[in-house]
Coordinates of C-alpha atoms and ligand atoms in Angstrom, one line a residue:
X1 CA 49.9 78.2 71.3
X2 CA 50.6 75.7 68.9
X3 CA 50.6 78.4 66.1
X4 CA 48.6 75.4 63.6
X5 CA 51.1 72.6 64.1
X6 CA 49.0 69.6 65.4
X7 CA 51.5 69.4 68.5
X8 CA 53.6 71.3 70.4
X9 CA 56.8 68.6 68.9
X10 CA 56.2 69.0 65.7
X11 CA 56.3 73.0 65.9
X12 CA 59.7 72.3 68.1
X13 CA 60.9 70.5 65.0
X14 CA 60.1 73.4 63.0
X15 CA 61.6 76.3 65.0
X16 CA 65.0 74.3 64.9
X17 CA 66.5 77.1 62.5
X18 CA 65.3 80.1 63.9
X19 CA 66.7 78.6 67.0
X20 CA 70.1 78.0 65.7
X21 CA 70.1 81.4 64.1
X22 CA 69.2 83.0 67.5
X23 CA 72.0 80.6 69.1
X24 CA 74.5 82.0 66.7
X25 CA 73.2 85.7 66.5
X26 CA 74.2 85.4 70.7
X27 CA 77.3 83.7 70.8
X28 CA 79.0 84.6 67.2
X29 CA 80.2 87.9 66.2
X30 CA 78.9 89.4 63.5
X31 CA 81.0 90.1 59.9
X32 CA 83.5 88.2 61.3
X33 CA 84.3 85.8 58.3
X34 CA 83.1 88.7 55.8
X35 CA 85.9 90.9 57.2
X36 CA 89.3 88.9 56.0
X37 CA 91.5 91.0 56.6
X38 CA 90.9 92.9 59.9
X39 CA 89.6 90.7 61.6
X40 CA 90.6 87.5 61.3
X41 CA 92.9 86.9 63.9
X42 CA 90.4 88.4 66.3
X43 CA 88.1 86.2 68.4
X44 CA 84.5 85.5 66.3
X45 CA 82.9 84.3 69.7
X46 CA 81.2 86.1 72.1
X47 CA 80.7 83.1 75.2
X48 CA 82.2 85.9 77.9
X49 CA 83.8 83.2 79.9
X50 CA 87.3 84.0 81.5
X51 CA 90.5 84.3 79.6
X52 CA 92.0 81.9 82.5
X53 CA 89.2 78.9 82.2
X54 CA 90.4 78.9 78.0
X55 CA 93.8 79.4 79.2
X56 CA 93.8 76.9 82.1
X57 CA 91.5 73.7 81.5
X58 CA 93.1 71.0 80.6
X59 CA 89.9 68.3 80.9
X60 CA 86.8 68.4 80.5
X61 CA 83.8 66.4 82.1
X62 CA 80.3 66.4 81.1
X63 CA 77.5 65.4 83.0
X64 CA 73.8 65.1 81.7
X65 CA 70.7 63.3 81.4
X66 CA 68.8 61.7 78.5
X67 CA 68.9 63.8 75.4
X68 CA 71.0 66.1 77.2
X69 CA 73.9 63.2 77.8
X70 CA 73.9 63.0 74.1
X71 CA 74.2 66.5 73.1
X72 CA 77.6 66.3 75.4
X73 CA 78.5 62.9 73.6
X74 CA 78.5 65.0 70.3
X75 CA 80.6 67.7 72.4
X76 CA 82.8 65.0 73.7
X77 CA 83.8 64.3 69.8
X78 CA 84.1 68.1 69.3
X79 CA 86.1 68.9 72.0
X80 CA 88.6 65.9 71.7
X81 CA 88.8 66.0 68.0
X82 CA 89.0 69.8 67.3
X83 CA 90.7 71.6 70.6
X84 CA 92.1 68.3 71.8
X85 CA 90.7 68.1 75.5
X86 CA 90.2 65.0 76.6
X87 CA 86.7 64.9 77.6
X88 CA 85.0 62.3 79.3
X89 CA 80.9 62.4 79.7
X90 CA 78.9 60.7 82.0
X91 CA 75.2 59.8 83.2
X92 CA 74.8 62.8 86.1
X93 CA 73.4 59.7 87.7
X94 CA 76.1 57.3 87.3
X95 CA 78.7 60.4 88.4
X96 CA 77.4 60.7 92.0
X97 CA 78.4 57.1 93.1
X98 CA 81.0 57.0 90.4
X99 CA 82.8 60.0 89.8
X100 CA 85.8 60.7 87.7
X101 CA 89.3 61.0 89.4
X102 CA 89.4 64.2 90.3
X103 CA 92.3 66.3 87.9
X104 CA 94.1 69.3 87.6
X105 CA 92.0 72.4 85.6
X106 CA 89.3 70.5 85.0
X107 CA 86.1 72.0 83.6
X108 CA 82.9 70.7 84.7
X109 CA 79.9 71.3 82.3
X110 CA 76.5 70.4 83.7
X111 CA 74.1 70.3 80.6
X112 CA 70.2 70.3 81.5
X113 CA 67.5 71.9 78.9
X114 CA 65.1 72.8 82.5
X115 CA 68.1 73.2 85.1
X116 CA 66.1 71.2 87.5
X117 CA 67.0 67.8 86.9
X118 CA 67.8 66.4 89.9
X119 CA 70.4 63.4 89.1
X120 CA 71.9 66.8 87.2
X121 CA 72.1 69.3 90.3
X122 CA 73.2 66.6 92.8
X123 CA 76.3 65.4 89.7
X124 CA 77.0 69.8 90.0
X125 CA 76.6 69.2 93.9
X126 CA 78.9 66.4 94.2
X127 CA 81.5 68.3 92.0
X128 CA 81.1 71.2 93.5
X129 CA 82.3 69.5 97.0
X130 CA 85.1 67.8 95.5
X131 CA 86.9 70.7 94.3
X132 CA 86.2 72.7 97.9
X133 CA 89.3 74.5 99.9
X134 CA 91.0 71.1 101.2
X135 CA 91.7 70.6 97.2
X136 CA 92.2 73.7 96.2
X137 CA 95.5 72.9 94.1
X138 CA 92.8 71.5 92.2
X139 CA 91.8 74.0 90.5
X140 CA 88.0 73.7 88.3
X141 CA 85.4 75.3 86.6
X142 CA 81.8 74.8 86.8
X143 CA 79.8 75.7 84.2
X144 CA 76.4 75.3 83.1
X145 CA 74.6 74.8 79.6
X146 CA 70.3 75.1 80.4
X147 CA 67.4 76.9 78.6
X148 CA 66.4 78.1 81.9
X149 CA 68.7 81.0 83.0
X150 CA 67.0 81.5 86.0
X151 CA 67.2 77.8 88.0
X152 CA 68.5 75.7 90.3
X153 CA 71.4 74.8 87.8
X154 CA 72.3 78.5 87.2
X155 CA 72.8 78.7 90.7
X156 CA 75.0 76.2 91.1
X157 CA 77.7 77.2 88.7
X158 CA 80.2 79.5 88.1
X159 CA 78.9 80.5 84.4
X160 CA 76.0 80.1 81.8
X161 CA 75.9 79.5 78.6
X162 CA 71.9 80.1 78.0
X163 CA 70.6 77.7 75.1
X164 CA 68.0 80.4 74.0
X165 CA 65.5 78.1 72.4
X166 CA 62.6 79.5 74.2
X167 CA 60.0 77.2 75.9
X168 CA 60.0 73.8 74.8
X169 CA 56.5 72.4 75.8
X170 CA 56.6 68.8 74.0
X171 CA 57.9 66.8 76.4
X172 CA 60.6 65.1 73.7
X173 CA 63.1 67.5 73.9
X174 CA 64.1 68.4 70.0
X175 CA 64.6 72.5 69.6
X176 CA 66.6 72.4 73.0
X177 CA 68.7 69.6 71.8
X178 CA 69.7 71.7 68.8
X179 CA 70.6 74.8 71.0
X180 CA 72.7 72.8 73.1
X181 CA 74.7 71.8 70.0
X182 CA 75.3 75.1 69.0
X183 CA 76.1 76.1 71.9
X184 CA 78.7 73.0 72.6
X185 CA 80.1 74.0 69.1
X186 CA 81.1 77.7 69.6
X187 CA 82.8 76.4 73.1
X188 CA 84.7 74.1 71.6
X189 CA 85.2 76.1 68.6
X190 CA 86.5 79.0 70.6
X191 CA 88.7 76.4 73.1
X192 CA 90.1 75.3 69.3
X193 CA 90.7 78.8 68.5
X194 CA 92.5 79.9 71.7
X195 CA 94.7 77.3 71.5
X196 CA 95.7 77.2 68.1
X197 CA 94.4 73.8 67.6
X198 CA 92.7 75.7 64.4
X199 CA 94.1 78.8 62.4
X200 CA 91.7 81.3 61.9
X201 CA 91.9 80.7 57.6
X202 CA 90.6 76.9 59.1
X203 CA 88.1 78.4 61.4
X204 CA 87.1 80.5 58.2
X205 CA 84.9 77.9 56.1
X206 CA 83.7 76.2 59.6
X207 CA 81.8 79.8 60.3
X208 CA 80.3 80.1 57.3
X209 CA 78.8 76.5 57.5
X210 CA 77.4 77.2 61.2
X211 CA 75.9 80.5 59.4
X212 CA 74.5 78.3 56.9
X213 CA 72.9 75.9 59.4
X214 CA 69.5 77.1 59.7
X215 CA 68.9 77.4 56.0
X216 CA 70.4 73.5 55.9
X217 CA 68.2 72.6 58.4
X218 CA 65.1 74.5 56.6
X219 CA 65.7 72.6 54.1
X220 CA 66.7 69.0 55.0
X221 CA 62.9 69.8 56.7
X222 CA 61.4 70.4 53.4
X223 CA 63.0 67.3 51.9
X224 CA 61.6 64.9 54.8
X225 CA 58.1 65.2 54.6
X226 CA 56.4 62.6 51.8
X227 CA 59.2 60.1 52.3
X228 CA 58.8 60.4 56.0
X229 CA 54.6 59.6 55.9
X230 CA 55.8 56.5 53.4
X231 CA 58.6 55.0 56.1
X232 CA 56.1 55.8 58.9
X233 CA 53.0 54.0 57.3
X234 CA 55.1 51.0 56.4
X235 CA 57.0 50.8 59.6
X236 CA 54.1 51.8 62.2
X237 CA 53.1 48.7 63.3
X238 CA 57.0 47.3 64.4
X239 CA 57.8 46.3 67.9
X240 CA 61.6 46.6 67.4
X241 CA 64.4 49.3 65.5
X242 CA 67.9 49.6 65.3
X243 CA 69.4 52.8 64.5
X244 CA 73.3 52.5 63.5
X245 CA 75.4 55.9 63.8
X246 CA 79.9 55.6 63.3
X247 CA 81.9 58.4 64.8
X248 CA 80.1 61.7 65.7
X249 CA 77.0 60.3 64.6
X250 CA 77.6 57.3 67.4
X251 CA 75.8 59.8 69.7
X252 CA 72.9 60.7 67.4
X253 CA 72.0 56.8 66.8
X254 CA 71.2 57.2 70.2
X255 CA 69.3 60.1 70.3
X256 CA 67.4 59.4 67.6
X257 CA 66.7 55.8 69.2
X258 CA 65.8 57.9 72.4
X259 CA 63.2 59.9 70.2
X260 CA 61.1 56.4 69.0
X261 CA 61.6 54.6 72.9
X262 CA 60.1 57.6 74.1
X263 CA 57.2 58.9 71.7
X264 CA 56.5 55.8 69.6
X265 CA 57.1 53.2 72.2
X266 CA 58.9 51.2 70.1
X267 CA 61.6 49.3 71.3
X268 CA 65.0 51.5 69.5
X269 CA 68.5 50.7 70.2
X270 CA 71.1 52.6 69.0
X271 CA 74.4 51.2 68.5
X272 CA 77.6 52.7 67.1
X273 CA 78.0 50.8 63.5
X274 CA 81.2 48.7 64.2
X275 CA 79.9 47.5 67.9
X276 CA 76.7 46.2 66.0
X277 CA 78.2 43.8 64.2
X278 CA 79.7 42.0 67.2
X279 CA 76.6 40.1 68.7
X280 CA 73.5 42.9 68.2
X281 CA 73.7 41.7 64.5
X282 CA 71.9 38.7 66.0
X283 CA 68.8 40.4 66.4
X284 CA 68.1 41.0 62.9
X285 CA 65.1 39.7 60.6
X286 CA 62.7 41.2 57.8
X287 CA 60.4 42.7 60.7
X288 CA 63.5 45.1 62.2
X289 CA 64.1 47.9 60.2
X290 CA 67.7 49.3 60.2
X291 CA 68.2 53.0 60.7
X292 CA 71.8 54.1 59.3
X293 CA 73.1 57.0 59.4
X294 CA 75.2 57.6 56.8
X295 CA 76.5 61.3 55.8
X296 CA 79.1 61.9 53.6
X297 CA 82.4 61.7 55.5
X298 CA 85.3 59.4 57.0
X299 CA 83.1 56.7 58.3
X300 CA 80.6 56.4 55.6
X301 CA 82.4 53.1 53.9
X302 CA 82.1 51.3 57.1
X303 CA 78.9 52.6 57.9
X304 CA 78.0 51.4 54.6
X305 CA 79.7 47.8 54.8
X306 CA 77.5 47.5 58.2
X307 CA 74.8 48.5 56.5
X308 CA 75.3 45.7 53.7
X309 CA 75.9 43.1 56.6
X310 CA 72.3 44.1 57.5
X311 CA 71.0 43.8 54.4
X312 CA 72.1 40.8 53.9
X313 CA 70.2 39.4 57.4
X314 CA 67.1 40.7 56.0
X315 CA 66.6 44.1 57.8
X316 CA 64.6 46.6 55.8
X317 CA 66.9 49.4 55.6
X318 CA 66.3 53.2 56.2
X319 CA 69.4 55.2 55.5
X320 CA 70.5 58.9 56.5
X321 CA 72.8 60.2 54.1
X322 CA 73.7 63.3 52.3
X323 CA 72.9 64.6 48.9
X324 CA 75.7 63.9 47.2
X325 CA 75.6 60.1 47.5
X326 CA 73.3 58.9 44.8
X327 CA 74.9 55.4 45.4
X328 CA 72.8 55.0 48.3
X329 CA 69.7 55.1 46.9
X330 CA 70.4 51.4 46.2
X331 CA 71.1 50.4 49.2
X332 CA 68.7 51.7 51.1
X333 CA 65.2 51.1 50.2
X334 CA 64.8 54.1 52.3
X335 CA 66.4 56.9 51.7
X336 CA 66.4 60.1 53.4
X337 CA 68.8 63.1 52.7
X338 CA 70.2 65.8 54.3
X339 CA 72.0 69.0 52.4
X340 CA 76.1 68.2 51.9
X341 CA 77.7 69.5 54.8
X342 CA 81.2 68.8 56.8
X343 CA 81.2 65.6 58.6
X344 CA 82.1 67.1 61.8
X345 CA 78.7 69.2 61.8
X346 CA 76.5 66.8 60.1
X347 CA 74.7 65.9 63.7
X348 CA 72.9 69.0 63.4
X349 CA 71.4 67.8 60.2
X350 CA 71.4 64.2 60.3
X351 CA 68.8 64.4 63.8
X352 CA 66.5 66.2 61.8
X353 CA 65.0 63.3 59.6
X354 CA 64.8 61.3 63.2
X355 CA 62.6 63.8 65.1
X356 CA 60.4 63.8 62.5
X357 CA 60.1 60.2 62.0
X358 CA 59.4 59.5 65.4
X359 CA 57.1 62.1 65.3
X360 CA 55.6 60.8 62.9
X361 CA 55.5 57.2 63.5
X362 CA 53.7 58.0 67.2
X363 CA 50.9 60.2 65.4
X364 CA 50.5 56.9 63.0
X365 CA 50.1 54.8 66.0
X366 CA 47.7 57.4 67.9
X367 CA 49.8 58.3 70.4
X368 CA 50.0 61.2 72.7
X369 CA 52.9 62.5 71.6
X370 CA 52.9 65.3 73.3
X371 CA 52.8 63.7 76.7
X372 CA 54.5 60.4 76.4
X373 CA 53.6 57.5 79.1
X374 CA 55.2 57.1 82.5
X375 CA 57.8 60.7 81.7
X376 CA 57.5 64.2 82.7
X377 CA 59.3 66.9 81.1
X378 CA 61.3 67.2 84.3
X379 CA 62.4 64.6 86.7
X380 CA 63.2 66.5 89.7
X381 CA 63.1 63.1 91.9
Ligands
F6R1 C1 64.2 63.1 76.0 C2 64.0 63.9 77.2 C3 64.7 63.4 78.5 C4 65.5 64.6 79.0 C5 66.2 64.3 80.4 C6 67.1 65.4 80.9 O1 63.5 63.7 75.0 O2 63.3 64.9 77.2 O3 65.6 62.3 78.3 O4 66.5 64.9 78.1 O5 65.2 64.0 81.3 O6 66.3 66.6 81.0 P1 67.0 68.0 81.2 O7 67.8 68.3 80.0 O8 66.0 68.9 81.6 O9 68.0 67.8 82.4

């Protein structure tokens, strides 16, 4: 039931904050921040994973498919730069033929919204037989992150972490993206935690802006909609886009370029801002519109000296960036804005405003965007 959204995606789009409260309501105790005194050096998560696997890893390794190998690139960042564990992600089917050397403590996390993805269960498989009796010193962890807790993923693992965004029947995947990030964030979070890579008065303020997350979302929604049907009916007839992200937002350039391949059929690369400029540039003319996102942060002067460099070759430019940069309007002719929130969580805003836009864009074109071309929700060959 498509509850009087015109597709199953856009109603995705829209339960994105009642499916990061639900996330949090699961996997975050409650009253923790509220309660300063008690409680604070107490754990606020409730993932029920083993003391030993916070205790013990020492790497991490990701493997994933398609949107689901860019949620882990945004956990890759969180992980590294919060609980420092190096983390290195891969394709699940790049990993098969190619794994990584084989290390000490080392926690495998297969990430796949159905837990059927085939590239994904033979990745788990392939780890799985690697860290069997004859390397046993080695000790590791599997763990799984799906929306499907009963699969063939589920299975396979040690552990779950459920994504809890209910059934996600457009076959862009957008809620379950979102789930995944909250989920990825509370791991990491707690791995930060444990370890003293954050004191709880640092964790504080981080909390409260995960609780505030679906109301951010709610509204970065509301802000999207008119200038979203203006960039969609200028843009609609393109046959190429470029969508620039620095730092943690590296990963949601290429989601978001993921999101127009797939439902606009628009040809979208997304490059991380810096790499752009070394040959990609190139590419540029009046007819490709630039995508950059740009939150308020660490990176944002070189995302917007890129962005300039663009500019400068012509490119209409569409910019992502946060309320409390009035600056940009001038740069971008574009702009779309997202509510002012820490750099390090502003993925779960800044996607927003790209689901929507390719959303948009395809229903423009008259496209199925329910049921893209040549994909099924599930490759399970
Ligand atoms: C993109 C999309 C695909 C899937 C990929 C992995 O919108 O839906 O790229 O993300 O096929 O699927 P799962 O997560 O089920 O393993």
């Amino acid at each position: 039931d498509r509850q009087g959204f015109a597709h199953f995606m856009l109603k995705e789009i829209y339960e994105q904050p009642d499916v990061v409260r639900q996330c949090l309501a699961a996997y975050l105790k409650p009253g923790w921040d509220s309660d300063q005194d008690a409680s604070l050096s107490s754990n606020p998560f409730n993932l029920a994973l083993p003391d030993e696997l916070f205790a013990t890893v020492s790497e991490i390794q990701l493997v994933a498919c398609g949107t689901s190998r860019h949620a882990s690139l945004v956990a890759q960042y969180w992980f590294e730069q919060l609980a420092g564990i190096p983390t290195r992600v891969r394709s699940a089917s790049e990993f098969v033929s190619a794994p990584f050397p084989l290390a000490r403590n080392t926690l495998t996390i297969a990430v796949t919204q159905s837990g059927e993805t085939a590239d994904t269960l033979a990745a788990i498989a392939a780890a799985k037989r690697r860290s069997s009796p004859a390397e046993s010193s080695l000790q590791s962890w599997l763990l799984g992150i799906t929306n499907q807790s009963e699969s063939s993923l589920t299975k396979a693992v040690d552990y779950t972490l459920p994504t809890l965004a209910g059934t996600e029947v457009g076959v862009a995947a957008t809620k379950t993206f979102m789930a995944q990030l909250v989920v990825f964030c509370c791991l990491a979070l707690e791995f930060a935690f444990r370890r003293q890579a954050l004191s709880p008065q640092q964790l504080a303020p981080t909390i409260a802006a995960l609780r505030s997350l679906p109301d951010q979302i709610e509204t970065t929604l509301q802000h999207q909609h008119e200038p979203i049907q203006t960039i969609a009916q200028t843009f609609a007839n393109v046959k190429d886009c470029i969508v620039l992200g620095r730092g943690i937002n590296h990963a949601i350039a290429l989601e978001g370029a993921l999101k127009l391949k797939e439902t606009t059929y628009i040809h979208a690369e997304g490059y991380a801002g810096g790499e752009f400029m070394h040959g990609p540039i190139a590419l540029l003319d009046a007819t490709v519109p630039v995508i950059a996102i740009a939150p308020a942060g660490s990176v944002y002067d070189s995302m917007l000296a890129n962005t300039e460099k663009a500019k400068a070759n012509g490119a209409p430019l569409i910019g992502i960036t946060t309320v409390t940069e009035p600056a940009d309007r001038t740069v971008f002719a574009h702009p779309l804005t997202v509510p002012a929130i820490d750099e390090l969580l502003s993925p779960f805003l800044t996607v927003v405003p790209l689901q929507l836009l390719a959303y948009t864009i395809a229903v423009q074109r008259g496209l199925d965007v329910d049921r893209p071309r040549n994909i099924t929700k599930t490759l399970t060959r």
